[in-house]
mmCIF file of C-alpha atoms and ligand atoms in Angstrom:
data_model
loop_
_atom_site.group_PDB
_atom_site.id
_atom_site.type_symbol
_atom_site.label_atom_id
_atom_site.label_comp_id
_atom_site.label_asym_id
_atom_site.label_seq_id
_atom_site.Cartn_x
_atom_site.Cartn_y
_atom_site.Cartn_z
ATOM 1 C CA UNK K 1 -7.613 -260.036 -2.537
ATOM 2 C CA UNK K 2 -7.219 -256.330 -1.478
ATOM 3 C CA UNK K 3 -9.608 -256.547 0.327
ATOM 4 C CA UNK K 4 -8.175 -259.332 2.581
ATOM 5 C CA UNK K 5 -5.202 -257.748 2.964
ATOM 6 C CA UNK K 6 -6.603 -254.712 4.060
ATOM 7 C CA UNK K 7 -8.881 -256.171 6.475
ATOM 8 C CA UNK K 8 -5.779 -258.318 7.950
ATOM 9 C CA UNK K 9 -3.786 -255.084 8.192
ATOM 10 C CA UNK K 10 -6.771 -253.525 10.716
ATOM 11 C CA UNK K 11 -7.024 -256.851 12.609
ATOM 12 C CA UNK K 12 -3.032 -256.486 13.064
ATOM 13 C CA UNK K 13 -3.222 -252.832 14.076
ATOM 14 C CA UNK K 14 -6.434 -253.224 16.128
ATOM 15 C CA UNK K 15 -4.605 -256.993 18.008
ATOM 16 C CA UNK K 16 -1.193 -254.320 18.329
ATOM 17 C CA UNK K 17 -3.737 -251.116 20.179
ATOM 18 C CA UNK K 18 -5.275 -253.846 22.105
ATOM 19 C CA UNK K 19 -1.930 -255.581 23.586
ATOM 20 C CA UNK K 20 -0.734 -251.391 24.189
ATOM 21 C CA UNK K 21 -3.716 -250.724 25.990
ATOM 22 C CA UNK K 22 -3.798 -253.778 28.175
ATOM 23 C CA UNK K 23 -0.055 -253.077 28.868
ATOM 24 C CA UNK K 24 -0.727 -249.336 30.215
ATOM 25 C CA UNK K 25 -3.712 -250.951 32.428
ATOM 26 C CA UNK K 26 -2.004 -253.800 34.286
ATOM 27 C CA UNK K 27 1.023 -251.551 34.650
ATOM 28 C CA UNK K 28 1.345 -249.307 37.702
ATOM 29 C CA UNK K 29 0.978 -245.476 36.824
ATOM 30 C CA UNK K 30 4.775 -244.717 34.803
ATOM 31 C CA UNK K 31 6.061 -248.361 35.705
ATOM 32 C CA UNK K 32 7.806 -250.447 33.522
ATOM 33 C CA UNK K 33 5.250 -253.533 33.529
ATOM 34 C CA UNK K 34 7.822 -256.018 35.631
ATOM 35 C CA UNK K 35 8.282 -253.213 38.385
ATOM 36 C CA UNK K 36 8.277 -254.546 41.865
ATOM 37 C CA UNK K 37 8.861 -253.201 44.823
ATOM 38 C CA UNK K 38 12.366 -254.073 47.155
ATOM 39 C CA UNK K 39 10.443 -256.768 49.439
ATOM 40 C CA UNK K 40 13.866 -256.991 51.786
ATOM 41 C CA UNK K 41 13.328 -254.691 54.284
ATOM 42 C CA UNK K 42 17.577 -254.928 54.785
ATOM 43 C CA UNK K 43 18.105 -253.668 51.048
ATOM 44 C CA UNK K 44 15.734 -250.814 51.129
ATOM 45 C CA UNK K 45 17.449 -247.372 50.714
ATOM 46 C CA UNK K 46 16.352 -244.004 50.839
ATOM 47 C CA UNK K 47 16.489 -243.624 47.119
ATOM 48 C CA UNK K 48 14.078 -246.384 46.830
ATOM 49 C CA UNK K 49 11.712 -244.364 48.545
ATOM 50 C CA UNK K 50 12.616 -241.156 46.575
ATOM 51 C CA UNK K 51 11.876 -243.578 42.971
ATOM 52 C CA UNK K 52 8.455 -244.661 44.395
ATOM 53 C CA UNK K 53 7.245 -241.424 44.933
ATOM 54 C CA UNK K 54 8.512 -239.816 41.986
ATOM 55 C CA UNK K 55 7.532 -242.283 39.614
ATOM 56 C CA UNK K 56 4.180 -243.769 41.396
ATOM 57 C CA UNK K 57 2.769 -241.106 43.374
ATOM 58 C CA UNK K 58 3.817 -237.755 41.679
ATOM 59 C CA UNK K 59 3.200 -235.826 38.571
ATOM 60 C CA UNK K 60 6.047 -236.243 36.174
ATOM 61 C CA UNK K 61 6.235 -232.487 34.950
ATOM 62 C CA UNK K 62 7.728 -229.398 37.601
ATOM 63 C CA UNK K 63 6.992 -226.909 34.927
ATOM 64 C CA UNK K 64 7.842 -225.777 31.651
ATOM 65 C CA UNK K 65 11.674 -225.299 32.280
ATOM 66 C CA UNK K 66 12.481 -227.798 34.852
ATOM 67 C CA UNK K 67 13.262 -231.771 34.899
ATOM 68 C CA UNK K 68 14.644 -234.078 37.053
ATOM 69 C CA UNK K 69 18.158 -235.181 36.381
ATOM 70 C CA UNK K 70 18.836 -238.433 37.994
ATOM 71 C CA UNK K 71 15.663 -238.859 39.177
ATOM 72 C CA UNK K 72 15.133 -236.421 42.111
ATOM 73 C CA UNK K 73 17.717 -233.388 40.503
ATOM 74 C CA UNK K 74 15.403 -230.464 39.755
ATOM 75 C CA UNK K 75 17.610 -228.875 37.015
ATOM 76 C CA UNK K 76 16.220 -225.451 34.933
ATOM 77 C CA UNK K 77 17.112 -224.820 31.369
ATOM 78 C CA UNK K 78 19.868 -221.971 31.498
ATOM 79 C CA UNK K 79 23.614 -221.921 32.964
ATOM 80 C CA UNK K 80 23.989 -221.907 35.763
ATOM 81 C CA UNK K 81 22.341 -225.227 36.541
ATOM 82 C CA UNK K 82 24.870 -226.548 34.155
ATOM 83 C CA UNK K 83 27.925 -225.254 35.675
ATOM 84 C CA UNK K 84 26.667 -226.492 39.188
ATOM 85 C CA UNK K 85 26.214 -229.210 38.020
ATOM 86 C CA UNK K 86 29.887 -229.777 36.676
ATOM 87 C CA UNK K 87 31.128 -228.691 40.026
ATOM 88 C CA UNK K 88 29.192 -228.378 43.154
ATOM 89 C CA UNK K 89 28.334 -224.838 43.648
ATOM 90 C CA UNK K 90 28.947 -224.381 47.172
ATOM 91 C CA UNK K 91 27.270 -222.404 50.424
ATOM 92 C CA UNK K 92 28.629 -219.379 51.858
ATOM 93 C CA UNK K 93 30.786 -220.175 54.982
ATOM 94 C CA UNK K 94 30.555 -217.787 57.836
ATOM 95 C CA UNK K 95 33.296 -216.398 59.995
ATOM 96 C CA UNK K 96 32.623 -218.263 62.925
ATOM 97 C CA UNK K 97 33.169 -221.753 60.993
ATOM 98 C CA UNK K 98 29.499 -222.510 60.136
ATOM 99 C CA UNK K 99 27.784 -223.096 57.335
ATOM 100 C CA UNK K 100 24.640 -221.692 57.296
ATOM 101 C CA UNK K 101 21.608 -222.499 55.247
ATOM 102 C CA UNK K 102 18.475 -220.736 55.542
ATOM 103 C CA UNK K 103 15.053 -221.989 55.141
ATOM 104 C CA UNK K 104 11.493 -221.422 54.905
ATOM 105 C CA UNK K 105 8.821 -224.056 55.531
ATOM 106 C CA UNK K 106 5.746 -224.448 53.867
ATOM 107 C CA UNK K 107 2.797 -223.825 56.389
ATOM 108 C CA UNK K 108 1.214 -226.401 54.491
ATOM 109 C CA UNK K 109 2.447 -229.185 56.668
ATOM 110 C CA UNK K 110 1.947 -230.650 59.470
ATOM 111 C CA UNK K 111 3.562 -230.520 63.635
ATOM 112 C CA UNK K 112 4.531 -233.916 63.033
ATOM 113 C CA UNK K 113 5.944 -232.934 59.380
ATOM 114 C CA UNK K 114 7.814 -230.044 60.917
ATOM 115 C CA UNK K 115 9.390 -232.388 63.411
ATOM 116 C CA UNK K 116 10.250 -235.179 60.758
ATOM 117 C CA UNK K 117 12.069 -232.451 58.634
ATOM 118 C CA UNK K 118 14.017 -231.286 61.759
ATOM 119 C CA UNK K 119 15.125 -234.213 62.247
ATOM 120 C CA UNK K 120 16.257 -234.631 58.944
ATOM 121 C CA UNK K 121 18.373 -231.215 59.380
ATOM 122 C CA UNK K 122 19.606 -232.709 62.338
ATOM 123 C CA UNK K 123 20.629 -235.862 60.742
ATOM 124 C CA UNK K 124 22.799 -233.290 58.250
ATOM 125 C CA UNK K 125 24.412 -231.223 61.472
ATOM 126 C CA UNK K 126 25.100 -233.606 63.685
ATOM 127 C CA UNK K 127 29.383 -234.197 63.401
ATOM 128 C CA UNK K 128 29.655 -231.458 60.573
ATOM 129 C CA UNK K 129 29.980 -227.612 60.865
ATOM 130 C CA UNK K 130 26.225 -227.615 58.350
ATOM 131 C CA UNK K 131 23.526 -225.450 60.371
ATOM 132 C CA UNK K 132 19.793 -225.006 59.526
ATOM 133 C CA UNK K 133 18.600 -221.555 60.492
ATOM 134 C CA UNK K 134 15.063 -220.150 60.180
ATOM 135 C CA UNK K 135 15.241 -217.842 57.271
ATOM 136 C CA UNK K 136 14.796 -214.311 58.791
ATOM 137 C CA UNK K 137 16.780 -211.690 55.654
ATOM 138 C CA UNK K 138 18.930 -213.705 53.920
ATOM 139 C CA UNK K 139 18.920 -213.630 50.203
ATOM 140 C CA UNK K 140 19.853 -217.092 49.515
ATOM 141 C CA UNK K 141 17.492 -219.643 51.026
ATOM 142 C CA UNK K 142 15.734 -223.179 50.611
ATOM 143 C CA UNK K 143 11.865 -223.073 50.400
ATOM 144 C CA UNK K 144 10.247 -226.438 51.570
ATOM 145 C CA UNK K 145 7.276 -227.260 50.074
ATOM 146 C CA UNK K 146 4.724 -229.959 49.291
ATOM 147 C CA UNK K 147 5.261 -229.806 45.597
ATOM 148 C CA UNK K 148 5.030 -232.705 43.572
ATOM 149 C CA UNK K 149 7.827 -235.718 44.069
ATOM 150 C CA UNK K 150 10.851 -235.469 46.143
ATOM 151 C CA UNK K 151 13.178 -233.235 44.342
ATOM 152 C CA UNK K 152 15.973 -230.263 44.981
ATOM 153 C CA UNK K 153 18.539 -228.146 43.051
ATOM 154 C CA UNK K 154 22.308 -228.953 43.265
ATOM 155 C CA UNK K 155 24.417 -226.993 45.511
ATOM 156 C CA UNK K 156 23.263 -223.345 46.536
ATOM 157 C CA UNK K 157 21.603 -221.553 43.097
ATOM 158 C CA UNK K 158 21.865 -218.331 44.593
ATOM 159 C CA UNK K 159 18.450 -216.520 45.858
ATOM 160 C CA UNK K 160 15.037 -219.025 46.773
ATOM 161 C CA UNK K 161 15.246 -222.351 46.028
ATOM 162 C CA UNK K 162 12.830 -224.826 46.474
ATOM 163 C CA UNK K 163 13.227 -228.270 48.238
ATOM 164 C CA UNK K 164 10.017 -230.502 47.011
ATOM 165 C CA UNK K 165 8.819 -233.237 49.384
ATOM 166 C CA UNK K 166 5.468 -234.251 48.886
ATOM 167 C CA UNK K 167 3.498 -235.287 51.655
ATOM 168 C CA UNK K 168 3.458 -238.128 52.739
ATOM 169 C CA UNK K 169 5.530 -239.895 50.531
ATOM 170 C CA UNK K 170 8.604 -237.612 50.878
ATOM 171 C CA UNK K 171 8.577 -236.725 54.268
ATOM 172 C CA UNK K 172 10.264 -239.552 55.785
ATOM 173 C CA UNK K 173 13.917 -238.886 57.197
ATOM 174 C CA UNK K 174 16.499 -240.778 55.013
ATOM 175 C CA UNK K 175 14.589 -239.086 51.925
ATOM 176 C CA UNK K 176 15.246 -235.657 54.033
ATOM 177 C CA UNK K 177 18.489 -235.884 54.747
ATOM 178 C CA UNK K 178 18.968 -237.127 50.922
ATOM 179 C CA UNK K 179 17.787 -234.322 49.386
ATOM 180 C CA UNK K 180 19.463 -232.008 51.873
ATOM 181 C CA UNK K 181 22.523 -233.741 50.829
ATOM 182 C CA UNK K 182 21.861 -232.682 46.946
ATOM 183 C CA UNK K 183 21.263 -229.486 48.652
ATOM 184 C CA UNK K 184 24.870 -228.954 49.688
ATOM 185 C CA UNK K 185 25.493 -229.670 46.623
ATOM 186 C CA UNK K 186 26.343 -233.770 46.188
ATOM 187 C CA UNK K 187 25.307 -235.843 43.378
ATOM 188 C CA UNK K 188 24.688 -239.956 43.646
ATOM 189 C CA UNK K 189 26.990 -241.749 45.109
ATOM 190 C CA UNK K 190 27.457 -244.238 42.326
ATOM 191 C CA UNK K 191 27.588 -241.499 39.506
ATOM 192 C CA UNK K 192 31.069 -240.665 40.626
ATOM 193 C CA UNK K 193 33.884 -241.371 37.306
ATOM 194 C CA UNK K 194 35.447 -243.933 39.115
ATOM 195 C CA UNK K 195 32.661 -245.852 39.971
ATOM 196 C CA UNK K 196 33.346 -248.763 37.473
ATOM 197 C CA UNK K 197 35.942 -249.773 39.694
ATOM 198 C CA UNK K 198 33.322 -250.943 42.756
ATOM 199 C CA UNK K 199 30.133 -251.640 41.211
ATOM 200 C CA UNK K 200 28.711 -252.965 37.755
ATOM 201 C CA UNK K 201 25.783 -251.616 36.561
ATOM 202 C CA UNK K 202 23.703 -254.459 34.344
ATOM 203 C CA UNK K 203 22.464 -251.943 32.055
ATOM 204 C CA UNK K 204 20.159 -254.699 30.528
ATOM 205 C CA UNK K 205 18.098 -254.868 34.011
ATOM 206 C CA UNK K 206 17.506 -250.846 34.216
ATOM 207 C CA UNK K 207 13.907 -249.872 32.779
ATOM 208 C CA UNK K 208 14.936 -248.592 29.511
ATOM 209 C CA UNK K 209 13.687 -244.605 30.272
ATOM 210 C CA UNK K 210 15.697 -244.391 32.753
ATOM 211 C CA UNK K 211 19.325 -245.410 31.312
ATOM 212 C CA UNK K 212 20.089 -241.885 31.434
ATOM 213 C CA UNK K 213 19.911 -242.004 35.530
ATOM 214 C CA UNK K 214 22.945 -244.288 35.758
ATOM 215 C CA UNK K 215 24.823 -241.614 34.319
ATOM 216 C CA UNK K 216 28.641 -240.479 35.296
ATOM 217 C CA UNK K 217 29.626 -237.446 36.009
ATOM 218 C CA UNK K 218 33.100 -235.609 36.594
ATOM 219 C CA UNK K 219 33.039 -235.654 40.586
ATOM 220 C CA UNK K 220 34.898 -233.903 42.863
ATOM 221 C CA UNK K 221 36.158 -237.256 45.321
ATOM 222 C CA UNK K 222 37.534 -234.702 47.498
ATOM 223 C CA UNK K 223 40.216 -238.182 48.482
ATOM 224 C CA UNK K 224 37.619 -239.949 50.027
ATOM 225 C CA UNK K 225 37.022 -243.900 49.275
ATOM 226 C CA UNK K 226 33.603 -244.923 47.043
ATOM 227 C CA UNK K 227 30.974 -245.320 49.839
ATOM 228 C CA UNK K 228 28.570 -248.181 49.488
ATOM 229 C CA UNK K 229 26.734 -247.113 52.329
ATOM 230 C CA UNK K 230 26.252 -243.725 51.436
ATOM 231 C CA UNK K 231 22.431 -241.933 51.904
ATOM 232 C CA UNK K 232 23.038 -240.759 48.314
ATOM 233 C CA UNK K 233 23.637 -244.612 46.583
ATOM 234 C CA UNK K 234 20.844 -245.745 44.929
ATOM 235 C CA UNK K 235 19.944 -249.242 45.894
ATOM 236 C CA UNK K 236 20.717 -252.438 44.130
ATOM 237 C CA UNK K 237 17.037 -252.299 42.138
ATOM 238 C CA UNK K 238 16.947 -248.733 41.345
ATOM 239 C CA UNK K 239 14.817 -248.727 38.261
ATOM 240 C CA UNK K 240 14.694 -252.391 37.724
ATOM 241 C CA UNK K 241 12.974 -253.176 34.397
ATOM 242 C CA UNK K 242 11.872 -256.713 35.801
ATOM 243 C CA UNK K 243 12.792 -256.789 39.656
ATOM 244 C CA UNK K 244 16.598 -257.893 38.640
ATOM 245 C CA UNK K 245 19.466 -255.690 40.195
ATOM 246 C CA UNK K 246 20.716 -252.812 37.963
ATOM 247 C CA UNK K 247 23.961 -252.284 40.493
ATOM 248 C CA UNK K 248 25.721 -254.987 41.849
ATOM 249 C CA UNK K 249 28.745 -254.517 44.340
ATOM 250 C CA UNK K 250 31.897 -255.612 42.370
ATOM 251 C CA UNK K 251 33.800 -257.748 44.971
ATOM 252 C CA UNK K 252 31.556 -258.552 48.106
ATOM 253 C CA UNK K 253 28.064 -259.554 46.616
ATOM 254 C CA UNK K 254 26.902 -259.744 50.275
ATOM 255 C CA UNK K 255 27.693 -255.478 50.306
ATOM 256 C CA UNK K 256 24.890 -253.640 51.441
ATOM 257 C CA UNK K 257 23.939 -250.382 49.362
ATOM 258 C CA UNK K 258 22.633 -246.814 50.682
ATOM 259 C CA UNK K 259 21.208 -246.274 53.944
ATOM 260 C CA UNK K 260 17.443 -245.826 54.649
ATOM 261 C CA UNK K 261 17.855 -243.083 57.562
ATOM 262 C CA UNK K 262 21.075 -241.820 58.454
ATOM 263 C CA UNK K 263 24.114 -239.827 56.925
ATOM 264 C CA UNK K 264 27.239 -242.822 56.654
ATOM 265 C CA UNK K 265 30.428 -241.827 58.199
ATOM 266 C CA UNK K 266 31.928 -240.554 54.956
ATOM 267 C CA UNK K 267 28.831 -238.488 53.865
ATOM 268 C CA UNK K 268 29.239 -236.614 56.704
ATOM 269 C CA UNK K 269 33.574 -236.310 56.010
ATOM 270 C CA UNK K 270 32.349 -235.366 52.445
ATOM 271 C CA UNK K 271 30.633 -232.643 53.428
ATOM 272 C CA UNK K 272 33.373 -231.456 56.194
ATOM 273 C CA UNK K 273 35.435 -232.074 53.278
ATOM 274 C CA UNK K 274 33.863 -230.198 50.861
ATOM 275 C CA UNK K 275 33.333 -226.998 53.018
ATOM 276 C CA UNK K 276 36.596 -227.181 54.847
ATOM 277 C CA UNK K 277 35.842 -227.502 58.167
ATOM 278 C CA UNK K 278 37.800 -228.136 61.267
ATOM 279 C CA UNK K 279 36.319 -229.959 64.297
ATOM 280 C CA UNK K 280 36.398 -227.058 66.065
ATOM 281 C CA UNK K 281 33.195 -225.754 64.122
ATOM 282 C CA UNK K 282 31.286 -228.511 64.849
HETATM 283 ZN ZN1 ZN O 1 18.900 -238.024 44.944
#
């Protein structure tokens, strides 16, 4: 009798291996088995992008001290991250009106990279007083690399930091001008507090490792309205555990989310906004 039990107890654990294993085969790389890709080509958002690549294409781990918050946050075990995080941590302004970020980019890529990721600076300068200026002294800078992912730091961390976007997959312009955006130092569009008041996140839909990316956080508004179409809203199947939406616009169903290659009129207020400047330092 023992010994039937026993040998029912393998067949059970070998049966429960078997179904695990099959599982991690037929699923894509870290996908939730259900995953499936945005097939409207009118839904698809930058962030969308950003997922795919982070989740499908890239290496999970930046090293030892740093993980993505949000999905494409790079944030480092320590302070300051913290406090930045809390309230955006902002870029020097200079006396003639500008803001001026530095940067470095990797010689890894390509002409046609170079030009993509100009254009994604561009995307960030045009209307606001931001300017992107070859790094020459300066002690605070952005490094642009080919790292794994699509990641950056919130808001200026004070010395080098890096700005991953992995070739190809990254180096697209919406995903630019996104992570430039965190870069500044802005956070998801629908992580604002108030954000229960314009969309409803169907927490039942979101792929359950990635609850935590729906998060809220104690945002600055700076007076401005919630932005549906901001670069920085993820899309209506962000992290969809079985292609259902996980954010659905509260009033207008028909409302579409994000933006797949521009700034929105009010990302680009938000960041006039946020470093107080006049049209005069455009
Ligand atoms: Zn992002």
């Amino acid at each position: 009798m023992v010994q039937i039990i026993l040998l029912c107890m393998v067949f059970t654990c070998v049966s429960a291996m078997q179904a695990q294993m099959h599982r991690y085969l037929l699923s894509s790389k870290w996908g939730p088995v259900g995953y499936k890709e945005v097939e409207d080509p009118t839904q698809k958002t930058a962030m969308d992008e950003i997922i795919k690549a982070n989740e499908f294409m890239a290496s999970r781990v930046i090293d030892g001290t740093t993980t993505l918050r949000e999905g494409d946050i790079a944030v480092s075990t320590g302070r300051r991250s913290k406090v930045c995080f809390a309230r955006s941590c902002q870029w020097a302004k200079s006396v003639d009106g500008h803001v001026y970020i530095p940067y470095k980019i990797s010689p890894d890529y390509s002409e046609m990279d170079i030009k993509l990721i100009k254009k994604g600076m561009e995307n960030i300068e045009k209307g606001t007083c931001v300017r992107f200026v070859p790094r020459t002294h300066q002690r605070d800078y952005i490094d642009i690399q080919a790292q794994s992912g699509c990641w950056s730091y919130l808001g200026a961390r004070g010395g080098k930091q890096t700005v991953s976007l992995q070739n190809p997959h990254c180096v697209q312009v919406g995903v630019i001008s996104h992570e430039f955006m965190h870069v500044l130092g802005f956070v998801h569009e629908q992580s604002r507090f108030d954000r229960d008041n314009y969309v409803t996140v169907m927490w039942p839909n979101i792929w359950r490792d990635r609850l935590r990316n729906f998060e809220k956080f104690k945002t600055e508004n700076l007076d401005l309205p919630y932005d549906f179409g901001s670069i920085m809203h993820f899309g209506k199947y962000a992290y969809s555990q079985d292609g259902e939406p996980t954010i659905v616009p509260k009033n207008n169903q028909r409302m579409k989310f994000g933006q797949t290659e521009h700034l929105s009129h009010i990302d680009k207020m938000k960041i006039n906004k946020l470093y107080k400047c006049d049209d005069d330092d455009f």
